[in-house]
Amino acid sequence: MTSSLTPTLPGHAYTDPATFAAEEERIFAREWIYVARGDELVPRGKVLRRQVGPESVILLRDRAGVLRCYLNVCRHRGAQLCSSDSETLGNAIRCPYHAWTYAHDGRLMAAPNFAAMPPSDRERSGLLPVHVTEWAGLVWVNLDAEPQPLERQLAPQLTYRFGGSPSRIERWGIGDLVVGARKTYTVAANWKLIQENFQECYHCGTIHPELVDAIPAFARTSELSAGYQPDGYRFADGLDAFSVTGQARYPRLPGLSAADERRYFGMVLRPNCFLSLLPDHVIVHRFQPVSPSVTVVECDWLFDPAVAAAPGFDPTDTVEIFHRVNQQDFAAVEGCQPNMNSRAYRRGGVLVPLETETINDNYYRWYREAMAG
Ligand code: FES
Ligand SMILES: [Fe+2]
């Protein structure tokens, strides 16, 4: 009888610094990477710093509202222009070393003894731009010189998740929502272990008691083995909201219909975003690899602006259920990470059939193709 088990990646894929460096170049320096919420960047607001694969970049929105992204490298002697993840955006970006000063559009506009610098030298000393775009209120950047459109990167993943109807995601109106709560987790595990975990629910019955109480299908392996359900996963009978109490507190999002009520949709948007779509809110995870064995995960809970602005808005009941899921998931993968170096895991582990389609057939196929390229 042939085996029902499919190999995972080998252990060293989760620990090896050379593999991590190759991922930075072949995945994070070539694909669109989710870096921030669009509403974090407002004109005269903040300049954000993000690590994108091997590069540090800065992000801002200029006075006309245009998103800008640059390598975080002064063209004079290479100082970091931003040395923290969020700084106040002034009228210009001033290097802290010798005060070369750049306009929001990247032009070098001032420097000590600027008058002595010929125009041609000024012109070739602007900040180096990075491609940046916004989709559904999420800001993505791409270090590649000529990237494909972001929509082309996302379309196959949305098509797969929504059973051939990628435009279905538009109903949640994610771009119109606002952040009602944010939690940041530093996870002692490789970024792929976290994403693999997010793409299988074989573990849900074991480690997520609140989640399977809310969505019983997650504990029924017979239903899970059918792959993603394109119409989402139903809440338990008697549950009106995805929250600790299950009590509906907020109206359903404006673009949704009765058919979307009491359902959960989860999906990975490779390489570093995970969406959870619910009737009255949306959860967005951003995965930031730090090293082979450390990943920072930023998790935003998004709400309708009218809901979030209402007096007494307190999303604790809603936030708490997925916060617990996060903690349970991260504890699980942190329990695996040390063993990625074990001789028992030299060739990796195995996937059972209900993990195989999402992890092997989709995720590993993408990963292997990206790393081979
Ligand atoms: S390194 Fe930036 S002004 Fe000198
Ligand atoms: Fe989980």
PDB file of N, CA and C in Angstrom, residues 28-29 35 44 52 82 84 98 112 122 129 137 186 197 227 233 238 257 268 275 277 280 323 331 334 336 359:
ATOM      1  N   PHE A  28      11.713  37.626  -0.527  1.00  0.00           N
ATOM      2  CA  PHE A  28      11.359  38.930   0.050  1.00  0.00           C
ATOM      3  C   PHE A  28      11.919  40.107  -0.751  1.00  0.00           C
ATOM      4  N   ALA A  29      12.925  39.871  -1.589  1.00  0.00           N
ATOM      5  CA  ALA A  29      13.418  40.961  -2.449  1.00  0.00           C
ATOM      6  C   ALA A  29      12.798  40.906  -3.845  1.00  0.00           C
ATOM      7  N   VAL A  35       3.562  45.588   4.232  1.00  0.00           N
ATOM      8  CA  VAL A  35       4.384  46.301   5.219  1.00  0.00           C
ATOM      9  C   VAL A  35       3.610  47.168   6.206  1.00  0.00           C
ATOM     10  N   ARG A  44       1.902  64.410   6.222  1.00  0.00           N
ATOM     11  CA  ARG A  44       2.393  65.093   7.433  1.00  0.00           C
ATOM     12  C   ARG A  44       2.238  64.222   8.682  1.00  0.00           C
ATOM     13  N   VAL A  52      12.605  44.726   4.665  1.00  0.00           N
ATOM     14  CA  VAL A  52      12.028  43.947   3.568  1.00  0.00           C
ATOM     15  C   VAL A  52      13.147  43.075   3.022  1.00  0.00           C
ATOM     16  N   CYS A  82      16.213  56.671   8.989  1.00  0.00           N
ATOM     17  CA  CYS A  82      15.315  56.398  10.117  1.00  0.00           C
ATOM     18  C   CYS A  82      15.936  55.281  10.935  1.00  0.00           C
ATOM     19  N   SER A  84      14.316  54.196  13.850  1.00  0.00           N
ATOM     20  CA  SER A  84      13.266  53.516  14.614  1.00  0.00           C
ATOM     21  C   SER A  84      12.109  53.231  13.654  1.00  0.00           C
ATOM     22  N   HIS A  98      25.266  64.056   8.487  1.00  0.00           N
ATOM     23  CA  HIS A  98      25.803  65.355   8.051  1.00  0.00           C
ATOM     24  C   HIS A  98      24.710  66.268   7.518  1.00  0.00           C
ATOM     25  N   PRO A 112      24.690  70.884   4.044  1.00  0.00           N
ATOM     26  CA  PRO A 112      25.659  71.915   4.405  1.00  0.00           C
ATOM     27  C   PRO A 112      26.521  72.264   3.185  1.00  0.00           C
ATOM     28  N   ARG A 122      23.634  67.120  -7.421  1.00  0.00           N
ATOM     29  CA  ARG A 122      22.396  67.076  -6.629  1.00  0.00           C
ATOM     30  C   ARG A 122      21.420  66.080  -7.245  1.00  0.00           C
ATOM     31  N   PRO A 129      14.281  55.014  -4.962  1.00  0.00           N
ATOM     32  CA  PRO A 129      12.884  54.634  -4.727  1.00  0.00           C
ATOM     33  C   PRO A 129      12.670  53.124  -4.802  1.00  0.00           C
ATOM     34  N   GLY A 137      -6.482  48.680   1.333  1.00  0.00           N
ATOM     35  CA  GLY A 137      -6.011  49.393   2.522  1.00  0.00           C
ATOM     36  C   GLY A 137      -4.714  48.856   3.089  1.00  0.00           C
ATOM     37  N   THR A 186       6.381  38.495  19.410  1.00  0.00           N
ATOM     38  CA  THR A 186       7.700  38.047  18.963  1.00  0.00           C
ATOM     39  C   THR A 186       7.742  36.539  19.171  1.00  0.00           C
ATOM     40  N   ASN A 197       1.557  26.263   9.985  1.00  0.00           N
ATOM     41  CA  ASN A 197       0.570  26.056  11.045  1.00  0.00           C
ATOM     42  C   ASN A 197      -0.745  26.774  10.730  1.00  0.00           C
ATOM     43  N   GLY A 227     -10.410  20.190   1.888  1.00  0.00           N
ATOM     44  CA  GLY A 227      -9.741  21.427   1.467  1.00  0.00           C
ATOM     45  C   GLY A 227     -10.555  22.624   1.937  1.00  0.00           C
ATOM     46  N   TYR A 233     -16.508  28.848   6.862  1.00  0.00           N
ATOM     47  CA  TYR A 233     -16.802  27.876   7.924  1.00  0.00           C
ATOM     48  C   TYR A 233     -17.855  28.465   8.856  1.00  0.00           C
ATOM     49  N   GLY A 238     -26.142  28.885  17.791  1.00  0.00           N
ATOM     50  CA  GLY A 238     -26.318  29.741  18.963  1.00  0.00           C
ATOM     51  C   GLY A 238     -25.271  30.822  19.100  1.00  0.00           C
ATOM     52  N   SER A 257     -23.711  40.317   2.810  1.00  0.00           N
ATOM     53  CA  SER A 257     -25.136  39.989   2.743  1.00  0.00           C
ATOM     54  C   SER A 257     -25.440  38.944   3.820  1.00  0.00           C
ATOM     55  N   VAL A 268      -4.030  32.607   3.621  1.00  0.00           N
ATOM     56  CA  VAL A 268      -2.684  33.166   3.538  1.00  0.00           C
ATOM     57  C   VAL A 268      -2.561  33.923   2.226  1.00  0.00           C
ATOM     58  N   LEU A 275      -5.233  36.730   6.229  1.00  0.00           N
ATOM     59  CA  LEU A 275      -6.503  37.419   6.454  1.00  0.00           C
ATOM     60  C   LEU A 275      -7.496  36.474   7.102  1.00  0.00           C
ATOM     61  N   LEU A 277     -11.559  36.721   7.647  1.00  0.00           N
ATOM     62  CA  LEU A 277     -12.717  37.544   7.294  1.00  0.00           C
ATOM     63  C   LEU A 277     -13.918  37.078   8.096  1.00  0.00           C
ATOM     64  N   ASP A 280     -18.409  40.891  11.033  1.00  0.00           N
ATOM     65  CA  ASP A 280     -18.380  42.245  11.601  1.00  0.00           C
ATOM     66  C   ASP A 280     -16.975  42.787  11.811  1.00  0.00           C
ATOM     67  N   HIS A 323      -6.758  36.397  19.817  1.00  0.00           N
ATOM     68  CA  HIS A 323      -5.516  36.585  20.593  1.00  0.00           C
ATOM     69  C   HIS A 323      -5.142  35.257  21.265  1.00  0.00           C
ATOM     70  N   ALA A 331       2.792  29.217  20.676  1.00  0.00           N
ATOM     71  CA  ALA A 331       3.399  28.278  21.639  1.00  0.00           C
ATOM     72  C   ALA A 331       3.664  26.936  20.945  1.00  0.00           C
ATOM     73  N   GLU A 334       6.683  27.307  18.631  1.00  0.00           N
ATOM     74  CA  GLU A 334       7.897  27.476  19.438  1.00  0.00           C
ATOM     75  C   GLU A 334       8.339  26.144  20.045  1.00  0.00           C
ATOM     76  N   CYS A 336       8.192  23.398  18.363  1.00  0.00           N
ATOM     77  CA  CYS A 336       8.810  22.657  17.250  1.00  0.00           C
ATOM     78  C   CYS A 336      10.192  23.204  16.889  1.00  0.00           C
ATOM     79  N   ILE A 359      -0.542  22.734   2.366  1.00  0.00           N
ATOM     80  CA  ILE A 359       0.885  22.951   2.665  1.00  0.00           C
ATOM     81  C   ILE A 359       1.782  22.441   1.534  1.00  0.00           C
TER      82      ILE A 359
END
